[in-house]
Short mmCIF file of C-alpha atoms in Angstrom, two decimals:
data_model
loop_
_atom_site.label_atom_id
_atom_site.label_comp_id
_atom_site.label_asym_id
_atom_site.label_seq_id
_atom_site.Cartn_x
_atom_site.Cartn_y
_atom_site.Cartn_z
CA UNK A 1 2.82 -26.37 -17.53
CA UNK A 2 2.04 -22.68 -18.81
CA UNK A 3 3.71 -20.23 -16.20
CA UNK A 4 2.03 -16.72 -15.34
CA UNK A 5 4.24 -13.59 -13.86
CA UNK A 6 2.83 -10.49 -12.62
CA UNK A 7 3.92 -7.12 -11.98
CA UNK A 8 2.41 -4.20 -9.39
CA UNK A 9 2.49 0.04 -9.35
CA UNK A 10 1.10 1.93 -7.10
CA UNK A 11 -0.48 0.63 -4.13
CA UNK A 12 -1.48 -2.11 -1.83
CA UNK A 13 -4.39 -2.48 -2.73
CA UNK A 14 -2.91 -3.43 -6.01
CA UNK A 15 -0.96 -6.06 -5.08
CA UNK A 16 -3.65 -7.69 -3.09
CA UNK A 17 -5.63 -7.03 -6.73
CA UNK A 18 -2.31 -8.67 -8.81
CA UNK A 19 -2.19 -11.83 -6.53
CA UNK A 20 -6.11 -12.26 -6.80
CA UNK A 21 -5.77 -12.27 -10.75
CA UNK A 22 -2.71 -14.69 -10.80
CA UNK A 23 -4.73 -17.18 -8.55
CA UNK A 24 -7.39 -17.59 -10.49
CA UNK A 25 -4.39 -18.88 -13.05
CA UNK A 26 -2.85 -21.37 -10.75
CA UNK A 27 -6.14 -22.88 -10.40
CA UNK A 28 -6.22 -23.48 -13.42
CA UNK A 29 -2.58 -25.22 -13.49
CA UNK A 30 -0.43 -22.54 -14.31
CA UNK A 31 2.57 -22.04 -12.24
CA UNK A 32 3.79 -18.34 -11.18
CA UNK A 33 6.96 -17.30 -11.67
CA UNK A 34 8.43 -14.25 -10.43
CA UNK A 35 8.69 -11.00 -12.78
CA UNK A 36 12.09 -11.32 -14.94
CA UNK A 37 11.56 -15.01 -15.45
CA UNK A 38 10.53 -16.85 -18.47
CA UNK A 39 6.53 -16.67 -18.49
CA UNK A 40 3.46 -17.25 -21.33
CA UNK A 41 1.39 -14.61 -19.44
CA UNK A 42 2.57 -11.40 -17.65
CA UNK A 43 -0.24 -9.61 -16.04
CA UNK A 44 1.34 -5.30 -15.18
CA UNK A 45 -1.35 -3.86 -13.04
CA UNK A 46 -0.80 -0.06 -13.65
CA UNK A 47 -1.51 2.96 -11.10
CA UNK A 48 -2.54 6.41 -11.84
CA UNK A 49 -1.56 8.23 -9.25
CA UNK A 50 1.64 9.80 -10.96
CA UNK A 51 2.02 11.62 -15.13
CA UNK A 52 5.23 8.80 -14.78
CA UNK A 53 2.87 6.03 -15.03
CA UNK A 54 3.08 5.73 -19.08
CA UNK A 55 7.01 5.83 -18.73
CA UNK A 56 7.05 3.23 -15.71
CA UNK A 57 4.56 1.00 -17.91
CA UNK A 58 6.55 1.14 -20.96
CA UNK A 59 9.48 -0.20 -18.97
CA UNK A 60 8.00 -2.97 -17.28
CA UNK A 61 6.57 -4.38 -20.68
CA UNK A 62 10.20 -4.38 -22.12
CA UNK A 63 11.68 -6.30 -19.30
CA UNK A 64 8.49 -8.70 -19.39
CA UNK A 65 9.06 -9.31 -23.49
CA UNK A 66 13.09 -9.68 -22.57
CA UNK A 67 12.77 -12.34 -20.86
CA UNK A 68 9.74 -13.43 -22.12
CA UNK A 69 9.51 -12.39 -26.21
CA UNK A 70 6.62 -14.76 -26.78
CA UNK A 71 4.67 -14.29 -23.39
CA UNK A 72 0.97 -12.38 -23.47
CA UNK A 73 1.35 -9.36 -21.98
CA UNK A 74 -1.68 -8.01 -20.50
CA UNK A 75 -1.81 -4.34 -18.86
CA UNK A 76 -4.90 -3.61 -16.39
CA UNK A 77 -5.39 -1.40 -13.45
CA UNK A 78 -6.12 2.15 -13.01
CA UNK A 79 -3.88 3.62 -15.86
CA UNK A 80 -5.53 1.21 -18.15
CA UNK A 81 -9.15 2.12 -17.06
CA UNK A 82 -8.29 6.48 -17.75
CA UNK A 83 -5.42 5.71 -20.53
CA UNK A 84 -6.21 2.79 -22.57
CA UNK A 85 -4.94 3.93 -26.06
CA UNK A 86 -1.66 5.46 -24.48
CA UNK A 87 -0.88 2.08 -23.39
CA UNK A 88 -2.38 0.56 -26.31
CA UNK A 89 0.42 2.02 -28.20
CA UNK A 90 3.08 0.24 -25.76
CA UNK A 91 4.80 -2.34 -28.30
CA UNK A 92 4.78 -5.71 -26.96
CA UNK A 93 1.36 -5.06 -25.27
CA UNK A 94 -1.15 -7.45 -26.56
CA UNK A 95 -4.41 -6.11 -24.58
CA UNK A 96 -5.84 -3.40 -22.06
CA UNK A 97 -8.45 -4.28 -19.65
CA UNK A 98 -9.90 -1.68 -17.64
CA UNK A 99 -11.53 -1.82 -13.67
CA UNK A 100 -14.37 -4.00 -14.67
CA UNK A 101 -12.84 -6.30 -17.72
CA UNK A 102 -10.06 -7.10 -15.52
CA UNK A 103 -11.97 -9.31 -13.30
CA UNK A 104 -13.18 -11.26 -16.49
CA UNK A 105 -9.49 -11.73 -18.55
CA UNK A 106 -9.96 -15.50 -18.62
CA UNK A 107 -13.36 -15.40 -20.38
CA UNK A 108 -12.10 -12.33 -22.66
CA UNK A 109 -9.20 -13.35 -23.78
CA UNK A 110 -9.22 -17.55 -23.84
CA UNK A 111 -5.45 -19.14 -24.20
CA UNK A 112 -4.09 -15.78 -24.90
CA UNK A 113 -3.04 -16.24 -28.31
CA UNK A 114 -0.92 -13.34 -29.55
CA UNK A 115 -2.13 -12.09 -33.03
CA UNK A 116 -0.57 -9.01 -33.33
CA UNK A 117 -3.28 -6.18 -32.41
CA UNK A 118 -3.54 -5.07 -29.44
CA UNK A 119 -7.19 -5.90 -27.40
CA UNK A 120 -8.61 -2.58 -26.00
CA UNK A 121 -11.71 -4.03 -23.25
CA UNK A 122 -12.66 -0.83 -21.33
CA UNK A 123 -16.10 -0.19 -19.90
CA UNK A 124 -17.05 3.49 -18.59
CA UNK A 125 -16.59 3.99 -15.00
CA UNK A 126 -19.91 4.11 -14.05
CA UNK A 127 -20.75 0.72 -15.24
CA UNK A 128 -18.16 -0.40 -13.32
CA UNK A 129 -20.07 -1.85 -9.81
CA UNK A 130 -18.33 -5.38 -8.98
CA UNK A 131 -16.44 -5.90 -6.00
CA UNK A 132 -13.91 -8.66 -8.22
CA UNK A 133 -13.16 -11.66 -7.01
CA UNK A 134 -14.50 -12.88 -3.49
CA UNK A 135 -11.20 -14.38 -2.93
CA UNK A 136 -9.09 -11.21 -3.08
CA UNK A 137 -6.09 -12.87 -1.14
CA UNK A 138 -2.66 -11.76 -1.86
CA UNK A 139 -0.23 -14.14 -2.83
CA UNK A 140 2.51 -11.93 -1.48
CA UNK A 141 5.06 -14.13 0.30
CA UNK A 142 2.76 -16.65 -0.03
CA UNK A 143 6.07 -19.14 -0.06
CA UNK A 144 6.39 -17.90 2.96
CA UNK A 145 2.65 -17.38 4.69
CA UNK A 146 4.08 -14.26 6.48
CA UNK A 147 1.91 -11.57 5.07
CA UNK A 148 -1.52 -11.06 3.25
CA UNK A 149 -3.07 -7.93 1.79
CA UNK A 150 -7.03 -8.63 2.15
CA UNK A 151 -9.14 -5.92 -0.02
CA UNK A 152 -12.11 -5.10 1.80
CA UNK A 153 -13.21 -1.93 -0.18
CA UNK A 154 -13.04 -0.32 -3.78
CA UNK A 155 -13.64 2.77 -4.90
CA UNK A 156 -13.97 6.26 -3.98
CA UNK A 157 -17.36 8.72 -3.46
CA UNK A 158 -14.33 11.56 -2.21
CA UNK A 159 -14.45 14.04 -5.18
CA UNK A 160 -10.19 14.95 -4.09
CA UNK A 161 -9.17 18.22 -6.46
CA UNK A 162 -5.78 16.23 -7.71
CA UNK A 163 -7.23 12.53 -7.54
CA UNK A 164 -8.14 10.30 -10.40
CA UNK A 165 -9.24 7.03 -8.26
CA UNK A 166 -13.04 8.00 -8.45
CA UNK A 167 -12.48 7.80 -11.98
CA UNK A 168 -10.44 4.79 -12.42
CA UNK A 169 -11.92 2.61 -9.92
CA UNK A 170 -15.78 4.19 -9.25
CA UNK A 171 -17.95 4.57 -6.58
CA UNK A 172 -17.41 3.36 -3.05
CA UNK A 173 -18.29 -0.61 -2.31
CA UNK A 174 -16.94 -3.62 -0.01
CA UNK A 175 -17.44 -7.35 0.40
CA UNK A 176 -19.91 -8.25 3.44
CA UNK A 177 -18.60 -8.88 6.56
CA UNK A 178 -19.27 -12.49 6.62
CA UNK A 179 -17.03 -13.10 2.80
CA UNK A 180 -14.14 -11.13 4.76
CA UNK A 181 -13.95 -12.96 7.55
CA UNK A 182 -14.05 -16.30 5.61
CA UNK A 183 -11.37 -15.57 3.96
CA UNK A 184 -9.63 -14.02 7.19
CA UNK A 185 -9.93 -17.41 8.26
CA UNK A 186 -8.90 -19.09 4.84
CA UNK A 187 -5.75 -16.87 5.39
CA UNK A 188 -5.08 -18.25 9.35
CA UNK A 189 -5.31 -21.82 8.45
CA UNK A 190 -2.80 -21.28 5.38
CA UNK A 191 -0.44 -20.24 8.20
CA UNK A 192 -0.42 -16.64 7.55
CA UNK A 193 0.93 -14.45 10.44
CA UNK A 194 -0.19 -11.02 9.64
CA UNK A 195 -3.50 -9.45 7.86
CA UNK A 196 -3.12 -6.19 5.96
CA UNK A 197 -6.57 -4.78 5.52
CA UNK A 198 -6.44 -2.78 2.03
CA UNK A 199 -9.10 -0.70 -0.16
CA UNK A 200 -9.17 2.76 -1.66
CA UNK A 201 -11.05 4.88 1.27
CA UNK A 202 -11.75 1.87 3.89
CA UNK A 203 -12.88 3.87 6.49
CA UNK A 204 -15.72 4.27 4.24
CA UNK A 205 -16.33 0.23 4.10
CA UNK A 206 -19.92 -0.72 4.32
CA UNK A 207 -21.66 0.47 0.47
CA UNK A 208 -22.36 -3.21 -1.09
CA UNK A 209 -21.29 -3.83 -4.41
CA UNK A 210 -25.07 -4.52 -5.34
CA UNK A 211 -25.98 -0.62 -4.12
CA UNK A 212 -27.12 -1.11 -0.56
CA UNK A 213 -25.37 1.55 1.19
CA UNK A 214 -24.55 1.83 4.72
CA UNK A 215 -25.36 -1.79 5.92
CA UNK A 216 -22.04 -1.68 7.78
CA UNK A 217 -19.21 0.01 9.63
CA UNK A 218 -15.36 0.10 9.22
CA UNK A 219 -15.74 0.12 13.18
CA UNK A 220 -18.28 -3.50 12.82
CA UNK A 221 -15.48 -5.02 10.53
CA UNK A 222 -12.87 -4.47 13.11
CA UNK A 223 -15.12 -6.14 15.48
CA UNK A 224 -15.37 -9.36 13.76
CA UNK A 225 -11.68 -9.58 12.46
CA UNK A 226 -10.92 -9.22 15.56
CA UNK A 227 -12.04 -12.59 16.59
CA UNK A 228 -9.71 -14.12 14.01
CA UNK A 229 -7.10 -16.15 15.24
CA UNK A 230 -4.47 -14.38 12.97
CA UNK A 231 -1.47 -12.87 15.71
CA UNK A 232 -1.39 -9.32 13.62
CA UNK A 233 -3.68 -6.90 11.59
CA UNK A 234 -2.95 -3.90 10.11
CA UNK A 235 -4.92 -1.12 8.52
CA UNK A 236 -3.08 0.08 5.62
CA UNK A 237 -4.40 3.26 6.02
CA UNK A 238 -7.53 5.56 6.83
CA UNK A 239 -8.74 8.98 6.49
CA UNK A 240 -8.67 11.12 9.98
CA UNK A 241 -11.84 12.07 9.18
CA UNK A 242 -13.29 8.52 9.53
CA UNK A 243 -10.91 7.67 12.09
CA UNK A 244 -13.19 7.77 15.28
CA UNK A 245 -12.70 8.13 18.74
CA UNK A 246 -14.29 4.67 19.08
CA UNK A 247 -12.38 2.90 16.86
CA UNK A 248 -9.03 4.43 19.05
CA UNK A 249 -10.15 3.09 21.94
CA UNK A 250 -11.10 -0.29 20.94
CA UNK A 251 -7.73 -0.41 18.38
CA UNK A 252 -5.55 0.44 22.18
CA UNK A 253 -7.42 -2.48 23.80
CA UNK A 254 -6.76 -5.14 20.57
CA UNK A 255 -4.72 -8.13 21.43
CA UNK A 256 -4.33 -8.31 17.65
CA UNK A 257 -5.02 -5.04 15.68
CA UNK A 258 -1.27 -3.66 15.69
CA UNK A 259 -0.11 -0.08 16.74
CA UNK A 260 0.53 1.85 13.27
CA UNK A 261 -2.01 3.69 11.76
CA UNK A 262 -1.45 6.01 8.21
CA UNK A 263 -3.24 8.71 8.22
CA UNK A 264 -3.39 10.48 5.08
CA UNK A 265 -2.50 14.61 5.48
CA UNK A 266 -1.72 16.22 1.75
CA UNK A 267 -1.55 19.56 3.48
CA UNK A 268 -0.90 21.37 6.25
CA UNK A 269 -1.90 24.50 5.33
CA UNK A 270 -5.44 25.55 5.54
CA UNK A 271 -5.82 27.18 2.22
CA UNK A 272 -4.33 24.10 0.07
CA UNK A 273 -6.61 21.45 2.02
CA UNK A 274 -9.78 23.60 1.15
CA UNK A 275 -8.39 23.52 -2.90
CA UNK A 276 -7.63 20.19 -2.37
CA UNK A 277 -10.90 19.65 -1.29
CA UNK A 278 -10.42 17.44 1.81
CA UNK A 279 -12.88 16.61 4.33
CA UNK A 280 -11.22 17.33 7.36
CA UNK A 281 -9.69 20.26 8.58
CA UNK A 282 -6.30 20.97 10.17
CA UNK A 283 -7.57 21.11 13.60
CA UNK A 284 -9.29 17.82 13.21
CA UNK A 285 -6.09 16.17 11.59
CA UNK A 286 -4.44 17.49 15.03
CA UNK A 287 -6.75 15.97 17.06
CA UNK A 288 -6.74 12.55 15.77
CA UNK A 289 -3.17 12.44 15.66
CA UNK A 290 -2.73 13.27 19.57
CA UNK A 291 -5.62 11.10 20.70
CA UNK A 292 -4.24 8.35 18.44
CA UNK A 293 -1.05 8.71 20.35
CA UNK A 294 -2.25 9.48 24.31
CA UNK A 295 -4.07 6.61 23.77
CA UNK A 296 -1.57 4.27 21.98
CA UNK A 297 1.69 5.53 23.29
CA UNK A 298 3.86 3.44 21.14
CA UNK A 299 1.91 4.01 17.98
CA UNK A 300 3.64 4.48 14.69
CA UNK A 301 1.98 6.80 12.47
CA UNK A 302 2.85 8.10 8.92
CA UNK A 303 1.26 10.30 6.61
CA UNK A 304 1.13 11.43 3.33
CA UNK A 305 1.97 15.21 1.84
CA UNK A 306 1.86 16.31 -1.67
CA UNK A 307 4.05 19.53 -2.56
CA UNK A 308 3.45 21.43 -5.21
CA UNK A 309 -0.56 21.80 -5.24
CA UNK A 310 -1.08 24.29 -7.58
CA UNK A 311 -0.40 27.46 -6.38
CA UNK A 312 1.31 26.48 -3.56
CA UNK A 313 3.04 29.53 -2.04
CA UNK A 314 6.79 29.72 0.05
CA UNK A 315 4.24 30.53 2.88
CA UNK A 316 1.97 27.66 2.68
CA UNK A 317 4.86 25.46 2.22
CA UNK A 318 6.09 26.39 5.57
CA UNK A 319 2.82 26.01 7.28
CA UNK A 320 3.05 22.44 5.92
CA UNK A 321 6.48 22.26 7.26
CA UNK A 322 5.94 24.01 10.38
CA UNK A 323 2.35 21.93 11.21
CA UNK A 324 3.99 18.41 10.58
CA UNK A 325 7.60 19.55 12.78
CA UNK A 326 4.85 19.84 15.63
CA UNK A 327 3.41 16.53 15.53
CA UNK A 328 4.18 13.53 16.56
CA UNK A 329 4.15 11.64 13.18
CA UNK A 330 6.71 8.84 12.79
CA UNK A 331 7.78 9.40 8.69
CA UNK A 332 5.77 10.97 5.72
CA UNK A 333 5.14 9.49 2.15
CA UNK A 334 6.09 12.67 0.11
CA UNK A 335 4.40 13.02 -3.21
CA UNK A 336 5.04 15.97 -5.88
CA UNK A 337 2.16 17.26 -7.65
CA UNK A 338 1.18 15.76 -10.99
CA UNK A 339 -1.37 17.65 -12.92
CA UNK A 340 -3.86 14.95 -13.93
CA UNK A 341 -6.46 14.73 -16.44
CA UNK A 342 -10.00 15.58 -16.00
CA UNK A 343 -8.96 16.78 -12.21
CA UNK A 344 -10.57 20.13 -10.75
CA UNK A 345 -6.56 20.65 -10.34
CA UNK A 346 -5.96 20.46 -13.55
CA UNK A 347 -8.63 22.90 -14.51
CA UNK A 348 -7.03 25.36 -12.04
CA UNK A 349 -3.71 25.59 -14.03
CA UNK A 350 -5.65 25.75 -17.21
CA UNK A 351 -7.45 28.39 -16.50
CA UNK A 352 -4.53 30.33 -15.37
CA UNK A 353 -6.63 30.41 -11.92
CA UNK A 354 -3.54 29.49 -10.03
CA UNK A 355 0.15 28.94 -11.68
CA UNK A 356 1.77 25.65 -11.91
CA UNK A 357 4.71 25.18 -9.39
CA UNK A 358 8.07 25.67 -10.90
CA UNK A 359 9.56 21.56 -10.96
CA UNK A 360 12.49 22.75 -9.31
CA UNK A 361 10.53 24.46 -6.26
CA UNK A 362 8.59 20.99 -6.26
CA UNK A 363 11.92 19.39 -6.20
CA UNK A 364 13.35 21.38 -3.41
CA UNK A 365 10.02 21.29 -0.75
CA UNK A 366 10.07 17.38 -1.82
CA UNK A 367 13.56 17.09 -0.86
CA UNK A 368 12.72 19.35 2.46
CA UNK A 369 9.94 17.13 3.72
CA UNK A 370 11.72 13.89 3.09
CA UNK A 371 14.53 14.94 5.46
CA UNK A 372 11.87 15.73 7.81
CA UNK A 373 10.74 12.65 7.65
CA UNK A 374 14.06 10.79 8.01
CA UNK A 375 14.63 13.25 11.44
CA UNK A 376 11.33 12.28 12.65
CA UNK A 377 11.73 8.37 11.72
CA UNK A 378 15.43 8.21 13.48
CA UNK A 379 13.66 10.47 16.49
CA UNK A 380 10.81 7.37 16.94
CA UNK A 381 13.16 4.34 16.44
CA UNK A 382 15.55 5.90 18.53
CA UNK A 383 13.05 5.49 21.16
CA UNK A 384 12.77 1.57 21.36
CA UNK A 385 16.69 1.46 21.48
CA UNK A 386 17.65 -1.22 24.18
CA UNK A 387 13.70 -2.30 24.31
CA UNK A 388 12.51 -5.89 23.51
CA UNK A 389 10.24 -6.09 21.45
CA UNK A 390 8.16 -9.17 19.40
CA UNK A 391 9.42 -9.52 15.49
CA UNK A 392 7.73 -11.30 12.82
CA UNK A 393 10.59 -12.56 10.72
CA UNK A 394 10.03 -12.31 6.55
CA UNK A 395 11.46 -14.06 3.56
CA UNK A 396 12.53 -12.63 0.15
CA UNK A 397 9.49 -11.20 -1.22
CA UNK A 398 8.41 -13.42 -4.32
CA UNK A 399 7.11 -10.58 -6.83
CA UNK A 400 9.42 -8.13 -8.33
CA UNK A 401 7.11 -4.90 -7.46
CA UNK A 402 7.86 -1.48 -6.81
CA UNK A 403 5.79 -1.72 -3.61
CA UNK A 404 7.75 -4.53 -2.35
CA UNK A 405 12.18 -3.25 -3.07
CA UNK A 406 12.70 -4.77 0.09
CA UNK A 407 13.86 -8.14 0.90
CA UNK A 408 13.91 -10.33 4.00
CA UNK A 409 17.91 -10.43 4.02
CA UNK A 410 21.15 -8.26 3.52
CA UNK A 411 24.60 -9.53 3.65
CA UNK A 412 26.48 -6.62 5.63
CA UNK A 413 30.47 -6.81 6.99
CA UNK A 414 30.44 -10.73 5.78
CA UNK A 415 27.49 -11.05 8.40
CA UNK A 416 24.20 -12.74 7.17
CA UNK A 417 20.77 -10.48 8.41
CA UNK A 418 17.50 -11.39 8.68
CA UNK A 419 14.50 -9.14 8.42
CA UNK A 420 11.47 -8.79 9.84
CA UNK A 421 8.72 -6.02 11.27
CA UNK A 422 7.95 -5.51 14.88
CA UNK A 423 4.07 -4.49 15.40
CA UNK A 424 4.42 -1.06 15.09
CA UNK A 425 6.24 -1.01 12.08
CA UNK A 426 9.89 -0.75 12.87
CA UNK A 427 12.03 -2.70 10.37
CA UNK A 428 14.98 -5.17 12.52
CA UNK A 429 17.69 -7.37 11.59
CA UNK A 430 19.58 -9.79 13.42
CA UNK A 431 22.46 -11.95 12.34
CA UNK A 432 21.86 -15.36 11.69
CA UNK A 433 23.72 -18.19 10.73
CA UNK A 434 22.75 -18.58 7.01
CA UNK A 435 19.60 -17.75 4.61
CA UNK A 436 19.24 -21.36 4.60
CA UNK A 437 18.90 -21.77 8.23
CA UNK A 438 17.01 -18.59 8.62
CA UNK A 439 14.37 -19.93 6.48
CA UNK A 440 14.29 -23.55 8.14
CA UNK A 441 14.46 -21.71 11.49
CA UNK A 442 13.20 -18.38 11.36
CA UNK A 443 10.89 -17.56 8.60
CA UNK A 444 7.03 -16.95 9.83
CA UNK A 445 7.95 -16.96 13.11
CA UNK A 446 7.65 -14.17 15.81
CA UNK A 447 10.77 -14.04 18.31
CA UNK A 448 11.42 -11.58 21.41
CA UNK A 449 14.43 -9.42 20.34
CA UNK A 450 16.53 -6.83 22.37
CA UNK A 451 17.01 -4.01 19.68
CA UNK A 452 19.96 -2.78 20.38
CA UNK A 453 21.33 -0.17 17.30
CA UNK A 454 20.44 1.98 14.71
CA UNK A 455 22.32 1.20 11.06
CA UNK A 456 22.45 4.28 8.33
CA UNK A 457 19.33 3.34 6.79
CA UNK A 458 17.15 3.58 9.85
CA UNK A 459 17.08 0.07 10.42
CA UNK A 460 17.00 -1.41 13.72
CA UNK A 461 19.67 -3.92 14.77
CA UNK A 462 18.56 -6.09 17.41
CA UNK A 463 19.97 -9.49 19.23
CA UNK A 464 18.46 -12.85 20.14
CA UNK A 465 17.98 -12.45 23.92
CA UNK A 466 19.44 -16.15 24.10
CA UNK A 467 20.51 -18.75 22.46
CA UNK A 468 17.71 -20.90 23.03
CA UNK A 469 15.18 -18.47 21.22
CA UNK A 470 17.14 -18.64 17.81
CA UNK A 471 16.82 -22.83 17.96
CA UNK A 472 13.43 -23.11 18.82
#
């Protein structure tokens, strides 16, 4: 039996992506592996969002061709749609298919016989229209059925100053309504306990793949997966600007859709957002934080920043600062500026219309913001302490990603502890036995816990509130 392996950057919408492409495989009688193991095909979907990308690339394909010298190694995703010579000229990688091709590798390539040139299949963006495959399921934990990443939307019409996507992934489009909630349901009767809803800009969810734009809502979506009999969904994230007062109050009435929202930021000073060219202003982003939380009082709510925008003053900085220290945001995802090609941000430094930020200023504001966020993380967990609260408990996650470092168990003081997620977000362990009897016990199953600590990396510790619960 032929064995497949795959390996994800960037985002979740990418793993969702990954798993989609390796299940084609196993219906076809391959058997997946996970990343390090001995494989015939590896399958490294790339991101763009960082300059690292090539570097991260070129050391995923040599840890794919040391443990597998002979394997295929195919490299798609949004690096290989804006950069397909660069990683052309990866050794070891035998072919680069781009945002359309990538969705067709089986017909394209055949048995994936290695002949020593590398494949370049790359199509121009704006060919690019297909939604994929209708079956975009994620195969993440799938030993385990605890979660699945569902792509409902592609693409980006958002023309973002720093932002490649638009140009690695094209315009805006999203399955219908009635293909997501099949395979919503596909996902409940496979045992799944949790939905992730993933896409590029899903708030804008509704353009069909085949050009009809506006037949739907994010808001009618939420609607109808709502009457999926899946206990959680989550929205990986969603621009405040499409983030309406509607959608709030239905979200705070869900027996289902779970308190966390991620609502992307970039800036908190007025200035940078205009450069950046975001389509929401400060006082909006204000608003639909504080509704989002008189409405949803336990809500967890993260953000992203990017320091360094080009020409990014000391004073702007602290307007960031100053703006986020007077929310109530629950942790940030803190992102330095990478000058991109064939970005209006890119032009600015260029053209010596604004400087580049010195890297160690970048480093410094980076290093700022993420001990803000670790003060405002401990500041919301502390505020469940001695709570109970419902946890969905989680295996070791079966693909090596850089998403996914975490794993459903630590060994700490010679004590076993097993991992799982509460609904809005917060990460808990409790002791168990063994990761054998965890996982015969525990796995895929949501238990009442009393949370009772806080360890030193912002986990919560918690405790069965009986014996009874941990046997069941």
């Amino acid at each position: 039996m032929k064995r497949i392996s795959t390996y994800t950057l960037g985002c979740k919408l990418n793993v969702a992506e990954s798993s989609a492409l390796a299940q084609e495989y196993l219906q076809k009688g391959y058997q997946l592996v996970p990343f390090g193991e001995k494989s015939d095909l590896t399958i490294i979907n790339t991101c763009s969002v960082t300059e690292q990308a090539n570097v991260k690339c070129r050391n995923v394909v040599r840890k794919a061709l040391k443990a597998s010298p002979e394997a295929f190694v195919a490299v798609v995703g949004c690096y290989a749609q804006l950069e397909p010579e660069a990683l052309a000229s990866i050794e070891g990688v035998d072919a680069v298919l781009g945002a359309k091709e990538k969705f067709e590798m089986a017909s394209l390539l055949g048995d994936f016989e290695k002949t020593g040139e590398t494949k370049i299949l790359v199509s121009d963006i704006e060919t690019v229209s297909g939604f994929g495959f209708g079956h975009s399921i994620s195969l993440e934990n799938s030993k385990d059925q605890t979660r699945a990443y569902l792509k409902v939307q592609d693409g980006c019409n958002y023309t973002c100053s720093y932002c490649t996507i638009p140009l690695a992934r094209g315009k805006s489009r999203s399955e219908s309504i009635d293909k997501i909630i099949f395979q919503a349901n596909l996902l409940k009767e496979a045992g799944y306990q949790e939905i992730v809803l993933t896409g590029v800009n899903i708030g804008d969810f509704g353009n069909l793949p085949d050009g009809t734009e506006g037949l739907y809502t994010f808001f009618d979506l939420l609607k109808e997966i709502e009457k999926v009999e899946v206990p959680r969904i989550r929205i990986s994230s969603i621009e405040p600007n499409l983030l309406t007062s509607e959608m709030i109050d239905f979200i705070s009435s869900s027996k289902r859709i779970v308190p966390h929202f991620h609502l992307p930021m970039q800036s908190g000073s007025v200035e940078i957002l205009k450069r950046m060219r975001r389509r929401y202003t400060k006082e909006l982003y204000q608003e639909r934080v504080f509704e989002v939380v008189n409405k949803i009082p336990n809500v967890c709510i993260g953000a992203d920043v990017i320091v360094g925008f080009p020409g990014e003053t000391d004073a702007h900085f602290e307007e960031t600062f100053e703006f986020i220290q007077s929310l109530p945001i629950s942790y940030l995802h803190v992102f330095t500026f990478s000058k991109r090609p064939n970005t209006n941000a890119a032009e600015l430094i260029d053209e010596n219309i604004f400087e580049d930020i010195r890297p160690e200023v970048k480093k410094a504001r980076n290093q700022k913001l993420t001990e803000l966020s670790y003060f405002k993380w401990k500041q919301y967990v502390s505020r469940f302490i001695n709570q109970i609260d419902e946890v969905l408990f989680e295996n070791e996650f079966s693909d090596d990603t850089e998403l996914n470092s975490e794993i459903g168990f630590s060994e700490v003081e010679g004590k076993t502890l097993c991992f799982g997620h509460t609904p809005n977000y917060l990460r808990v362990g409790v002791e168990v036995p063994s990761r054998a009897w965890a996982k015969e016990h525990l796995i895929r199953k949501r238990k009442p816990v009393q949370l009772t600590a806080i360890d030193s990396d912002l986990n919560v510790i918690g405790t069965f509130l009986d014996a009874e619960v941990i046997a069941t």
